[in-house]
PDB file of C-alpha atoms in Angstrom:
ATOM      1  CA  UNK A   4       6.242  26.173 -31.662  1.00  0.00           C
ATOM      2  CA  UNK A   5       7.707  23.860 -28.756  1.00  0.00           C
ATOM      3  CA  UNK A   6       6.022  25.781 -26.223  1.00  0.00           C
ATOM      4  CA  UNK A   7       2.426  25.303 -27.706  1.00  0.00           C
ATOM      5  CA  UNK A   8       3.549  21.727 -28.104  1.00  0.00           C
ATOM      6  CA  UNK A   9       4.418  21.588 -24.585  1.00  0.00           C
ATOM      7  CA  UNK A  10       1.035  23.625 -22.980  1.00  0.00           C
ATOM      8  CA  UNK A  11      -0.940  21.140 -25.230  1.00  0.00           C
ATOM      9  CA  UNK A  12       0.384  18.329 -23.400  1.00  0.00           C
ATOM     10  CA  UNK A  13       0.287  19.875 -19.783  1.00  0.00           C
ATOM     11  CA  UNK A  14      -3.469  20.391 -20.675  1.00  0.00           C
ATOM     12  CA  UNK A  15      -4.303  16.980 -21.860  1.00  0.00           C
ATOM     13  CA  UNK A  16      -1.669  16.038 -18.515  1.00  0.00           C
ATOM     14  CA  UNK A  17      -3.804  18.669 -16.169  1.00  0.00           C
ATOM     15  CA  UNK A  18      -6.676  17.030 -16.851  1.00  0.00           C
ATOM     16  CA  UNK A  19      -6.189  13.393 -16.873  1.00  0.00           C
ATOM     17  CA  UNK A  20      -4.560  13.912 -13.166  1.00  0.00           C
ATOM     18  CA  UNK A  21      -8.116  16.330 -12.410  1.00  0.00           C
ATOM     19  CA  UNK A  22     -10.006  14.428  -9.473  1.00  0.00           C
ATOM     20  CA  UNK A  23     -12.679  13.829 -12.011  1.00  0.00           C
ATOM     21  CA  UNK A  24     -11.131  11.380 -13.983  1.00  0.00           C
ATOM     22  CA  UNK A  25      -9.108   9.874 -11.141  1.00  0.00           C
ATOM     23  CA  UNK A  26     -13.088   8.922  -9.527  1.00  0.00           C
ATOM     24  CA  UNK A  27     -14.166   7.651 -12.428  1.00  0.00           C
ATOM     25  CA  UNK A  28     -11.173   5.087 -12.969  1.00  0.00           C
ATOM     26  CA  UNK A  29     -11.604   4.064  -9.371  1.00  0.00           C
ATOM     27  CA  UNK A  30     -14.996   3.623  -9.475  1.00  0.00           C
ATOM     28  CA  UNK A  31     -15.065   1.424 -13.258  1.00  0.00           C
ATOM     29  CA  UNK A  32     -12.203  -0.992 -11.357  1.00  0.00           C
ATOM     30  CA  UNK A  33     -14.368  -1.252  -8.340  1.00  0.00           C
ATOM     31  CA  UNK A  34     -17.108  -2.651 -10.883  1.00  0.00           C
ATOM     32  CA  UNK A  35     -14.733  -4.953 -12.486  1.00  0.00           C
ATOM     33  CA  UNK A  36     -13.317  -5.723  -9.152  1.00  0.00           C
ATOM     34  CA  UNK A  37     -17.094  -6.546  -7.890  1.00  0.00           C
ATOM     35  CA  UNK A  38     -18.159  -8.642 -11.203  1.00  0.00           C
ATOM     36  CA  UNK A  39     -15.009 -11.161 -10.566  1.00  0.00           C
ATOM     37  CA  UNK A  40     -16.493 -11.576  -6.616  1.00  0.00           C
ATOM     38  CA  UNK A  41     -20.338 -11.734  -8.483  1.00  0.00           C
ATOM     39  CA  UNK A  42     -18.783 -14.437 -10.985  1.00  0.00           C
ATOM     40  CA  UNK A  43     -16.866 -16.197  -8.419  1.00  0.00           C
ATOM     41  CA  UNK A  44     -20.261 -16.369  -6.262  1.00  0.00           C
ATOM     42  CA  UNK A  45     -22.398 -17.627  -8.804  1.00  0.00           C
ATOM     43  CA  UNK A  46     -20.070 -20.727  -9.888  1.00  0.00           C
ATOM     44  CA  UNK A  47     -19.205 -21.517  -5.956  1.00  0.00           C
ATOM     45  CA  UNK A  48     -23.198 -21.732  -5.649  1.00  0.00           C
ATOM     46  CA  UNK A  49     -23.421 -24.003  -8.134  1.00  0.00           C
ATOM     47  CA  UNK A  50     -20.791 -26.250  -7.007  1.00  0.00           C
ATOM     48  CA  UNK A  51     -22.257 -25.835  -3.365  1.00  0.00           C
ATOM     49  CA  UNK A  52     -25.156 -27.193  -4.899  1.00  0.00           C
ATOM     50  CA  UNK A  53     -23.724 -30.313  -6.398  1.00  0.00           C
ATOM     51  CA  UNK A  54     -21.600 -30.656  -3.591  1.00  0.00           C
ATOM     52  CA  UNK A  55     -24.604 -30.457  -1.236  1.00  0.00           C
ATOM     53  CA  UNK A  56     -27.038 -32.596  -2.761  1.00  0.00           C
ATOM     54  CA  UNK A  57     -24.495 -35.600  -3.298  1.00  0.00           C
ATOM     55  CA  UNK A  58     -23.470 -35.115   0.914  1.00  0.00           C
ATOM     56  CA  UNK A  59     -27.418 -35.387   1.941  1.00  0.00           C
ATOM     57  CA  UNK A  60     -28.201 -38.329  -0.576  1.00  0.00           C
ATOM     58  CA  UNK A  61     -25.199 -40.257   1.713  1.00  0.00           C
ATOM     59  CA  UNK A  62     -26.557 -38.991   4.872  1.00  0.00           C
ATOM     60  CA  UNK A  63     -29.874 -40.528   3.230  1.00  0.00           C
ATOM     61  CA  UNK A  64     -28.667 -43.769   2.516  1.00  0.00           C
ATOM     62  CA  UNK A  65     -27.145 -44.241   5.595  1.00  0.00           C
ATOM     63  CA  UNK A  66     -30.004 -43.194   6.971  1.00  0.00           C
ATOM     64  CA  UNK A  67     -28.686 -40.731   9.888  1.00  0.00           C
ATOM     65  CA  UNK A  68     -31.682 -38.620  11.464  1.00  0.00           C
ATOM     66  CA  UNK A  69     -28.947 -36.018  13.577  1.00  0.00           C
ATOM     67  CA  UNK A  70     -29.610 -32.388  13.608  1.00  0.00           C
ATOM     68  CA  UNK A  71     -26.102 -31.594  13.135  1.00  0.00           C
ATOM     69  CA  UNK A  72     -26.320 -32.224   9.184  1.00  0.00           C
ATOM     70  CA  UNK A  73     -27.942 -29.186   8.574  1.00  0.00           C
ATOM     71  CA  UNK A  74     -25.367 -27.801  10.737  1.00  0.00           C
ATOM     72  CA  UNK A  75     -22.934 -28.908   9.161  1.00  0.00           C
ATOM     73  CA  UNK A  76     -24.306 -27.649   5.624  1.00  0.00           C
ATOM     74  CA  UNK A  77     -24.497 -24.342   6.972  1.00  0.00           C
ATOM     75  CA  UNK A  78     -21.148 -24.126   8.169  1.00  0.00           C
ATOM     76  CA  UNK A  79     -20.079 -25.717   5.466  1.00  0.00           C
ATOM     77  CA  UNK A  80     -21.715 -23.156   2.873  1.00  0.00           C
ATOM     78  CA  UNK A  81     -20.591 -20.384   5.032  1.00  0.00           C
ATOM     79  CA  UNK A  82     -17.233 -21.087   4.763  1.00  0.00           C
ATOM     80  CA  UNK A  83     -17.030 -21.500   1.644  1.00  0.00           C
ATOM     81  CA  UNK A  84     -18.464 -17.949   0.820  1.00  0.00           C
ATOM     82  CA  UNK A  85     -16.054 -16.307   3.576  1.00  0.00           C
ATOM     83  CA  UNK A  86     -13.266 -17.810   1.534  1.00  0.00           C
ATOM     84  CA  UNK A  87     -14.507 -16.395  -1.805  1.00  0.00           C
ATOM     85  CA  UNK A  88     -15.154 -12.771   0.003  1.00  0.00           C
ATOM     86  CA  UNK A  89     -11.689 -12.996   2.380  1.00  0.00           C
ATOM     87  CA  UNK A  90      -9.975 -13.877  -1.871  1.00  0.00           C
ATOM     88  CA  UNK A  91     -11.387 -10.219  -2.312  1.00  0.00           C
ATOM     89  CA  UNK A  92     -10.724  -8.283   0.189  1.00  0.00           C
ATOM     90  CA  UNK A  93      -7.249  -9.976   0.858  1.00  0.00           C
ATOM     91  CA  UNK A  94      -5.957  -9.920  -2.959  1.00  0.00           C
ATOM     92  CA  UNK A  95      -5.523  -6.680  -5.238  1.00  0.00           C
ATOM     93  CA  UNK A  96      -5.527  -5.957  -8.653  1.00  0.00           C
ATOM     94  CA  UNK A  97      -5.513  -8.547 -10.835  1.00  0.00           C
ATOM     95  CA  UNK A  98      -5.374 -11.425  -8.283  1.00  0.00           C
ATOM     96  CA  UNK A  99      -8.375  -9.526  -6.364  1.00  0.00           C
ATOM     97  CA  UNK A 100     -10.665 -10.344 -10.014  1.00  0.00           C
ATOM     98  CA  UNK A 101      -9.642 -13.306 -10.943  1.00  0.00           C
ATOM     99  CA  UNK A 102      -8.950 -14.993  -6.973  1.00  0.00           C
ATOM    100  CA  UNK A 103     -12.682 -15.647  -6.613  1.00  0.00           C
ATOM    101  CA  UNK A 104     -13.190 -16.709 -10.031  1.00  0.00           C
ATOM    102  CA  UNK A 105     -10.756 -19.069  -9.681  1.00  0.00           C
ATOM    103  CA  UNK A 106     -11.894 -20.686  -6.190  1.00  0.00           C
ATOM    104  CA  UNK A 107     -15.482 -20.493  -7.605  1.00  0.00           C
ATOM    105  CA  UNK A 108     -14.148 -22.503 -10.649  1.00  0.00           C
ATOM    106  CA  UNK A 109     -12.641 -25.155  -8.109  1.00  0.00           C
ATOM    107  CA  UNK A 110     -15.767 -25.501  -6.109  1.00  0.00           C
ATOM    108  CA  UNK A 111     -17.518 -25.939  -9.300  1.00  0.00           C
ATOM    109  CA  UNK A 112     -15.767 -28.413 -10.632  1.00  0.00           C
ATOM    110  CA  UNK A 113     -15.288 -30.646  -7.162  1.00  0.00           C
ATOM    111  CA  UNK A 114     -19.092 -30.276  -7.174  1.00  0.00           C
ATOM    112  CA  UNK A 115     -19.683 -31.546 -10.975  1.00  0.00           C
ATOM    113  CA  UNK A 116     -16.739 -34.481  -9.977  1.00  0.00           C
ATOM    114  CA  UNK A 117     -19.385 -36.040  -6.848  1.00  0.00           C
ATOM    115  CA  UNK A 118     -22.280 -35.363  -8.867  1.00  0.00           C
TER     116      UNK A 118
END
């Protein structure tokens, strides 16, 4: 009777370790791994939005006509997404989901604070 025990368990054993599974576990962590960047995006957008539109309306009311503005919105922007992707590819595990959700969150919330 042990031994029947024992090949049962091997089995089940044998085939969670089978490169199948092991794929399939990477690649449903990868998703999860992706949706925190996607979620962290979408709220650092948002605040990038806020935080945007409240920067131009000063640059309005002082009424500066420079080029670099836009410049500096665009670096500005682009920074701000490096540091979101850099939070994923830097981070793992848990900290590589919930990094980017978390700076998202901050940008979000700096954004909503000048609005």
């Amino acid at each position: 009777m042990p031994n029947k025990v024992f090949s049962i368990f091997s089995f089940f054993d044998l085939f969670y370790q089978s490169d199948i599974i092991k794929s399939i576990k990477i690649y449903k962590r990868r998703d999860v791994d992706k949706a925190g960047l996607i979620i962290g995006l979408i709220l650092a957008v948002a605040g990038l939005y806020y935080i945007d539109e409240n920067i131009l309306l000063s640059f309005e009311l002082n009424q500066s006509k420079w080029f670099g503005r836009y410049v500096f919105f665009a670096t500005f922007n682009v920074l701000i997404l490096w540091v979101l992707w850099v939070f994923y590819k830097k981070f793992g595990g848990l900290l590589k989901i919930t990094m980017p959700v978390l700076f998202g969150i901050i940008v979000l919330f700096i954004g909503i604070k000048l609005a």
